[in-house]
Amino acid sequence: MIQIFCLLFFVTVFADAATQRKIPSYEKYIKTYSDLAIQHQKKYKIPASITLAQGVLESGAGQSDLARRSNNHFGIKCHSDWRGGRVYHDDDLRGECFRKYKRVEDSYEDHSKFLKRSRYESLFRLKITDYKGWARGLQKCGYATDRAYANKLIKVIEDYELYRYDTGKVHNLTRKEKKNLKFPTVRYTIYRTYGLLYVYAKENDSFDQIAQNLDFPVKDLKKFNEVPEDFPLQRGDIVYLEKKKKKADKPNYDHVVQIGESMHSISQKYGIQIKSLYKINKKDKDYVPEEGDVLKLR
């Protein structure tokens, strides 16, 4: 049955993430500080992807006025317990006090220690690869006032494949290595909703494992789900076995954005192609959904 669907639904649609426009300053920043973020993951148990994404956003990839003047890459304000250097910068209010560091490395160290406060304690109960949970948690715990903060972090992590730093997968396997991969036999139940066939990802699952167990071309599976190489799956994620639709089925007319949702996760929820979701809502590829936004689905 699955083999028939492989033939029927072969597509040439490229993954949205694969064609995402890359910002050179972001790529340079990630290359410069990825090793440092990985070191801090090992030492403090904070996902490297989260550290890098926060650094990119909070410092404007190291180019913001605050970052240049104070080496502050994470927008951490002085607070009453701060005894180090200070600079004053307009943020939510005029002339707010921000921490000043001698080196960027000191900013990274202070950021990791800052997240060890009791306020963020719940985050350390999450799996190190759960960048979505960390992003949602940071927003809920009040790290930033921006209602799209978690979604912005997730977009940067997914656009630049920063999740690979959390697992150590920073290089692509060769064809020979992939061919030699052996996964345990797993039984998947195939469902149909909105007229689409799909399975639910299991604990520690991957597209390669699903493809091998269902005798399904992994290349097609990734195209159908519009994901790049090594995209991580979490338990319960929907994995489509055929091309998604251009609009949602009735009665799904719109969707209210929640904390931690990306255009990709919303498209997966309703079985819509990402490019169609952008088009229906007249949004460009730089748009980040904000908590409370209402998106049209058809």
Tab-separated table of C-alpha atoms in Angstrom:
chain	number	residue	atom	x	y	z
A	1	MET	CA	0.000	0.000	0.000
A	2	ILE	CA	2.764	2.438	0.985
A	3	GLN	CA	4.784	1.672	-2.142
A	4	ILE	CA	1.768	2.619	-4.279
A	5	PHE	CA	1.510	5.973	-2.565
A	6	CYS	CA	5.240	6.531	-3.120
A	7	LEU	CA	4.604	6.322	-6.856
A	8	LEU	CA	1.389	8.301	-6.856
A	9	PHE	CA	2.559	11.245	-4.802
A	10	PHE	CA	6.115	11.887	-5.926
A	11	VAL	CA	6.611	15.651	-6.016
A	12	THR	CA	9.214	18.183	-7.021
A	13	VAL	CA	8.368	20.750	-4.344
A	14	PHE	CA	11.478	21.961	-2.544
A	15	ALA	CA	11.480	22.406	1.228
A	16	ASP	CA	10.751	25.972	2.262
A	17	ALA	CA	13.661	25.946	4.689
A	18	ALA	CA	16.043	24.865	1.944
A	19	THR	CA	15.236	27.967	-0.117
A	20	GLN	CA	15.095	30.331	2.849
A	21	ARG	CA	17.113	33.479	2.279
A	22	LYS	CA	20.181	33.461	4.500
A	23	ILE	CA	21.454	36.668	6.102
A	24	PRO	CA	25.275	36.792	5.783
A	25	SER	CA	25.747	38.535	9.150
A	26	TYR	CA	23.712	35.786	10.854
A	27	GLU	CA	25.784	33.069	9.216
A	28	LYS	CA	29.033	34.802	10.215
A	29	TYR	CA	27.848	35.205	13.799
A	30	ILE	CA	26.851	31.543	14.060
A	31	LYS	CA	30.171	30.403	12.634
A	32	THR	CA	32.074	32.653	15.060
A	33	TYR	CA	30.283	31.649	18.261
A	34	SER	CA	28.981	28.105	17.656
A	35	ASP	CA	31.925	26.452	19.423
A	36	LEU	CA	31.419	28.727	22.437
A	37	ALA	CA	27.703	27.895	22.543
A	38	ILE	CA	28.489	24.165	22.420
A	39	GLN	CA	30.958	24.566	25.301
A	40	HIS	CA	28.266	26.271	27.362
A	41	GLN	CA	25.784	23.513	26.538
A	42	LYS	CA	28.177	20.956	27.987
A	43	LYS	CA	28.894	23.081	31.062
A	44	TYR	CA	25.467	24.572	31.847
A	45	LYS	CA	23.007	22.255	30.029
A	46	ILE	CA	21.517	25.079	27.940
A	47	PRO	CA	20.852	24.109	24.287
A	48	ALA	CA	23.484	25.583	22.002
A	49	SER	CA	20.722	26.399	19.513
A	50	ILE	CA	18.944	28.588	22.081
A	51	THR	CA	22.141	30.388	23.071
A	52	LEU	CA	23.019	31.107	19.439
A	53	ALA	CA	19.494	32.176	18.476
A	54	GLN	CA	19.268	34.525	21.461
A	55	GLY	CA	22.681	35.947	20.642
A	56	VAL	CA	21.682	36.558	17.026
A	57	LEU	CA	18.414	38.277	17.939
A	58	GLU	CA	19.487	40.222	21.028
A	59	SER	CA	22.704	41.575	19.508
A	60	GLY	CA	21.598	41.966	15.899
A	61	ALA	CA	24.229	39.329	15.070
A	62	GLY	CA	26.781	41.371	17.026
A	63	GLN	CA	26.071	44.558	15.101
A	64	SER	CA	23.697	46.410	17.471
A	65	ASP	CA	24.791	49.577	19.237
A	66	LEU	CA	24.498	47.868	22.626
A	67	ALA	CA	26.627	44.908	21.513
A	68	ARG	CA	29.298	47.161	20.036
A	69	ARG	CA	29.503	49.462	23.050
A	70	SER	CA	29.279	46.885	25.812
A	71	ASN	CA	29.858	43.380	24.347
A	72	ASN	CA	26.377	42.603	25.713
A	73	HIS	CA	25.022	39.986	23.291
A	74	PHE	CA	21.953	38.936	25.278
A	75	GLY	CA	20.285	42.190	26.258
A	76	ILE	CA	20.714	41.517	29.977
A	77	LYS	CA	19.883	44.552	32.096
A	78	CYS	CA	21.766	45.561	35.243
A	79	HIS	CA	19.289	44.467	37.960
A	80	SER	CA	19.993	45.170	41.631
A	81	ASP	CA	22.625	42.448	42.057
A	82	TRP	CA	24.899	43.580	39.207
A	83	ARG	CA	28.307	44.964	40.307
A	84	GLY	CA	30.050	45.149	36.945
A	85	GLY	CA	30.281	47.767	34.209
A	86	ARG	CA	27.222	49.605	32.951
A	87	VAL	CA	25.949	51.347	29.835
A	88	TYR	CA	22.656	53.131	29.288
A	89	HIS	CA	20.462	52.332	26.325
A	90	ASP	CA	16.868	53.000	25.248
A	91	ASP	CA	14.768	49.830	25.377
A	92	ASP	CA	11.266	49.506	26.844
A	93	LEU	CA	12.070	52.772	28.639
A	94	ARG	CA	14.548	55.539	27.893
A	95	GLY	CA	18.060	55.265	29.281
A	96	GLU	CA	17.792	51.786	30.815
A	97	CYS	CA	20.842	50.254	32.485
A	98	PHE	CA	22.506	47.328	30.720
A	99	ARG	CA	25.460	45.185	31.740
A	100	LYS	CA	28.829	45.909	30.178
A	101	TYR	CA	31.485	43.254	29.612
A	102	LYS	CA	35.167	43.323	28.717
A	103	ARG	CA	34.779	40.480	26.215
A	104	VAL	CA	31.961	38.789	24.309
A	105	GLU	CA	32.936	35.543	26.055
A	106	ASP	CA	32.097	37.206	29.394
A	107	SER	CA	28.634	38.022	28.043
A	108	TYR	CA	28.096	34.363	27.133
A	109	GLU	CA	29.252	33.263	30.584
A	110	ASP	CA	26.956	35.731	32.336
A	111	HIS	CA	24.034	34.688	30.117
A	112	SER	CA	24.431	31.042	31.113
A	113	LYS	CA	24.643	31.921	34.806
A	114	PHE	CA	21.668	34.273	34.425
A	115	LEU	CA	19.511	31.396	33.149
A	116	LYS	CA	20.489	29.334	36.205
A	117	ARG	CA	18.246	31.571	38.311
A	118	SER	CA	15.204	30.001	39.955
A	119	ARG	CA	12.944	31.858	37.505
A	120	TYR	CA	14.142	29.597	34.674
A	121	GLU	CA	14.474	26.413	36.728
A	122	SER	CA	11.658	24.632	34.883
A	123	LEU	CA	13.530	24.864	31.577
A	124	PHE	CA	16.276	22.559	32.789
A	125	ARG	CA	13.779	19.724	33.121
A	126	LEU	CA	13.334	19.754	29.337
A	127	LYS	CA	15.380	17.593	26.980
A	128	ILE	CA	18.464	19.335	25.650
A	129	THR	CA	17.084	18.890	22.108
A	130	ASP	CA	13.701	20.481	22.928
A	131	TYR	CA	14.491	23.926	21.525
A	132	LYS	CA	10.785	24.660	21.035
A	133	GLY	CA	10.089	24.017	24.711
A	134	TRP	CA	13.026	26.212	25.710
A	135	ALA	CA	11.874	29.024	23.422
A	136	ARG	CA	8.332	28.910	24.802
A	137	GLY	CA	9.658	28.741	28.352
A	138	LEU	CA	11.904	31.774	27.951
A	139	GLN	CA	8.949	33.857	26.775
A	140	LYS	CA	6.611	32.573	29.481
A	141	CYS	CA	9.245	33.202	32.170
A	142	GLY	CA	9.563	36.796	31.017
A	143	TYR	CA	13.007	36.886	29.409
A	144	ALA	CA	11.618	39.337	26.833
A	145	THR	CA	8.391	41.325	26.508
A	146	ASP	CA	8.065	40.675	22.760
A	147	ARG	CA	4.974	38.491	22.178
A	148	ALA	CA	6.706	36.896	19.189
A	149	TYR	CA	9.954	36.190	21.061
A	150	ALA	CA	9.616	32.394	21.192
A	151	ASN	CA	8.492	32.215	17.574
A	152	LYS	CA	11.433	34.389	16.478
A	153	LEU	CA	13.881	32.103	18.268
A	154	ILE	CA	12.327	29.038	16.637
A	155	LYS	CA	12.453	30.637	13.185
A	156	VAL	CA	16.178	31.434	13.520
A	157	ILE	CA	16.897	27.927	14.833
A	158	GLU	CA	15.021	26.268	11.985
A	159	ASP	CA	16.160	28.607	9.190
A	160	TYR	CA	19.823	28.150	10.124
A	161	GLU	CA	19.516	24.534	11.336
A	162	LEU	CA	20.942	25.422	14.751
A	163	TYR	CA	19.300	22.332	16.273
A	164	ARG	CA	22.193	20.350	14.838
A	165	TYR	CA	24.505	21.913	17.420
A	166	ASP	CA	22.353	20.435	20.210
A	167	THR	CA	22.983	16.893	18.997
A	168	GLY	CA	26.497	17.248	17.620
A	169	LYS	CA	25.284	16.659	14.049
A	170	VAL	CA	27.199	19.482	12.429
A	171	HIS	CA	28.136	17.618	9.258
A	172	ASN	CA	26.116	15.710	6.667
A	173	LEU	CA	26.531	11.958	6.490
A	174	THR	CA	27.957	10.570	3.278
A	175	ARG	CA	25.759	8.412	1.039
A	176	LYS	CA	27.661	5.349	2.192
A	177	GLU	CA	27.135	6.223	5.869
A	178	LYS	CA	23.408	6.760	5.309
A	179	LYS	CA	23.116	3.491	3.401
A	180	ASN	CA	24.717	1.617	6.293
A	181	LEU	CA	22.389	3.097	8.911
A	182	LYS	CA	20.217	0.433	10.518
A	183	PHE	CA	17.143	1.383	12.507
A	184	PRO	CA	15.096	-0.858	14.785
A	185	THR	CA	11.821	-2.181	13.395
A	186	VAL	CA	9.019	0.122	14.522
A	187	ARG	CA	5.306	-0.266	13.804
A	188	TYR	CA	3.502	2.869	12.687
A	189	THR	CA	-0.243	3.326	12.428
A	190	ILE	CA	-1.185	5.236	9.275
A	191	TYR	CA	-3.954	7.813	9.707
A	192	ARG	CA	-5.954	9.916	7.265
A	193	THR	CA	-7.170	13.411	8.170
A	194	TYR	CA	-8.059	16.269	5.800
A	195	GLY	CA	-7.751	13.624	3.074
A	196	LEU	CA	-4.016	13.207	3.813
A	197	LEU	CA	-2.089	10.153	4.972
A	198	TYR	CA	0.283	10.596	7.910
A	199	VAL	CA	1.884	8.952	10.947
A	200	TYR	CA	2.831	10.289	14.357
A	201	ALA	CA	6.508	10.469	15.256
A	202	LYS	CA	7.611	8.357	18.194
A	203	GLU	CA	10.165	9.052	20.929
A	204	ASN	CA	13.666	9.678	19.475
A	205	ASP	CA	12.267	9.281	15.959
A	206	SER	CA	13.663	10.593	12.688
A	207	PHE	CA	12.603	10.897	9.068
A	208	ASP	CA	15.232	8.319	8.134
A	209	GLN	CA	13.827	5.817	10.607
A	210	ILE	CA	10.238	6.347	9.482
A	211	ALA	CA	11.231	6.070	5.824
A	212	GLN	CA	13.167	2.854	6.389
A	213	ASN	CA	10.382	1.230	8.419
A	214	LEU	CA	7.676	2.149	5.903
A	215	ASP	CA	9.832	1.380	2.863
A	216	PHE	CA	9.354	4.985	1.820
A	217	PRO	CA	11.939	7.212	0.028
A	218	VAL	CA	13.307	9.550	2.708
A	219	LYS	CA	13.830	12.262	0.100
A	220	ASP	CA	10.101	12.296	-0.666
A	221	LEU	CA	9.185	12.227	3.015
A	222	LYS	CA	11.217	15.372	3.671
A	223	LYS	CA	9.744	17.116	0.623
A	224	PHE	CA	6.202	16.324	1.695
A	225	ASN	CA	6.897	17.756	5.159
A	226	GLU	CA	8.981	20.669	3.845
A	227	VAL	CA	12.003	20.141	6.081
A	228	PRO	CA	15.772	20.341	5.530
A	229	GLU	CA	18.382	17.695	6.275
A	230	ASP	CA	18.498	16.421	9.880
A	231	PHE	CA	15.324	18.248	10.922
A	232	PRO	CA	14.526	16.931	14.423
A	233	LEU	CA	11.248	15.266	15.273
A	234	GLN	CA	9.535	15.277	18.637
A	235	ARG	CA	7.129	12.644	19.880
A	236	GLY	CA	3.654	13.299	18.488
A	237	ASP	CA	4.773	15.347	15.477
A	238	ILE	CA	2.740	14.747	12.321
A	239	VAL	CA	4.707	13.271	9.416
A	240	TYR	CA	2.822	13.356	6.103
A	241	LEU	CA	3.177	10.595	3.550
A	242	GLU	CA	1.964	12.716	0.665
A	243	LYS	CA	1.992	16.285	-0.577
A	244	LYS	CA	0.144	18.774	1.618
A	245	LYS	CA	-2.736	20.873	0.275
A	246	LYS	CA	-2.901	24.510	-0.818
A	247	LYS	CA	-5.600	25.369	1.714
A	248	ALA	CA	-7.157	23.808	4.779
A	249	ASP	CA	-10.315	21.752	4.599
A	250	LYS	CA	-13.544	23.187	5.978
A	251	PRO	CA	-14.416	24.112	8.695
A	252	ASN	CA	-10.821	25.297	9.376
A	253	TYR	CA	-10.984	28.919	8.255
A	254	ASP	CA	-8.429	30.550	10.550
A	255	HIS	CA	-5.921	29.891	13.331
A	256	VAL	CA	-4.984	31.948	16.395
A	257	VAL	CA	-1.203	31.823	16.873
A	258	GLN	CA	0.089	30.429	20.185
A	259	ILE	CA	3.469	30.823	21.904
A	260	GLY	CA	6.127	28.725	20.191
A	261	GLU	CA	4.361	28.228	16.866
A	262	SER	CA	6.086	28.752	13.541
A	263	MET	CA	4.626	28.915	10.062
A	264	HIS	CA	5.953	25.389	9.575
A	265	SER	CA	4.288	23.955	12.688
A	266	ILE	CA	0.986	25.625	11.747
A	267	SER	CA	1.222	24.274	8.206
A	268	GLN	CA	1.794	20.779	9.610
A	269	LYS	CA	-1.190	21.051	11.938
A	270	TYR	CA	-3.621	21.691	9.083
A	271	GLY	CA	-1.871	19.910	6.209
A	272	ILE	CA	-1.160	23.113	4.256
A	273	GLN	CA	1.918	23.870	2.190
A	274	ILE	CA	4.032	26.567	3.839
A	275	LYS	CA	4.234	28.704	0.708
A	276	SER	CA	0.418	28.636	0.473
A	277	LEU	CA	0.085	29.704	4.117
A	278	TYR	CA	2.297	32.727	3.423
A	279	LYS	CA	0.405	33.513	0.204
A	280	ILE	CA	-3.088	33.240	1.717
A	281	ASN	CA	-2.073	35.677	4.455
A	282	LYS	CA	-0.112	37.982	2.116
A	283	LYS	CA	3.053	37.619	4.195
A	284	ASP	CA	6.644	37.495	3.004
A	285	LYS	CA	9.167	34.882	4.105
A	286	ASP	CA	10.558	37.157	6.838
A	287	TYR	CA	7.229	37.242	8.686
A	288	VAL	CA	7.219	35.725	12.178
A	289	PRO	CA	3.783	34.919	13.637
A	290	GLU	CA	3.134	36.675	16.942
A	291	GLU	CA	1.089	35.247	19.783
A	292	GLY	CA	-2.519	36.264	19.164
A	293	ASP	CA	-2.166	36.790	15.411
A	294	VAL	CA	-5.046	35.357	13.373
A	295	LEU	CA	-3.950	33.538	10.222
A	296	LYS	CA	-6.262	32.556	7.385
A	297	LEU	CA	-6.157	28.900	6.401
A	298	ARG	CA	-8.180	29.002	3.167
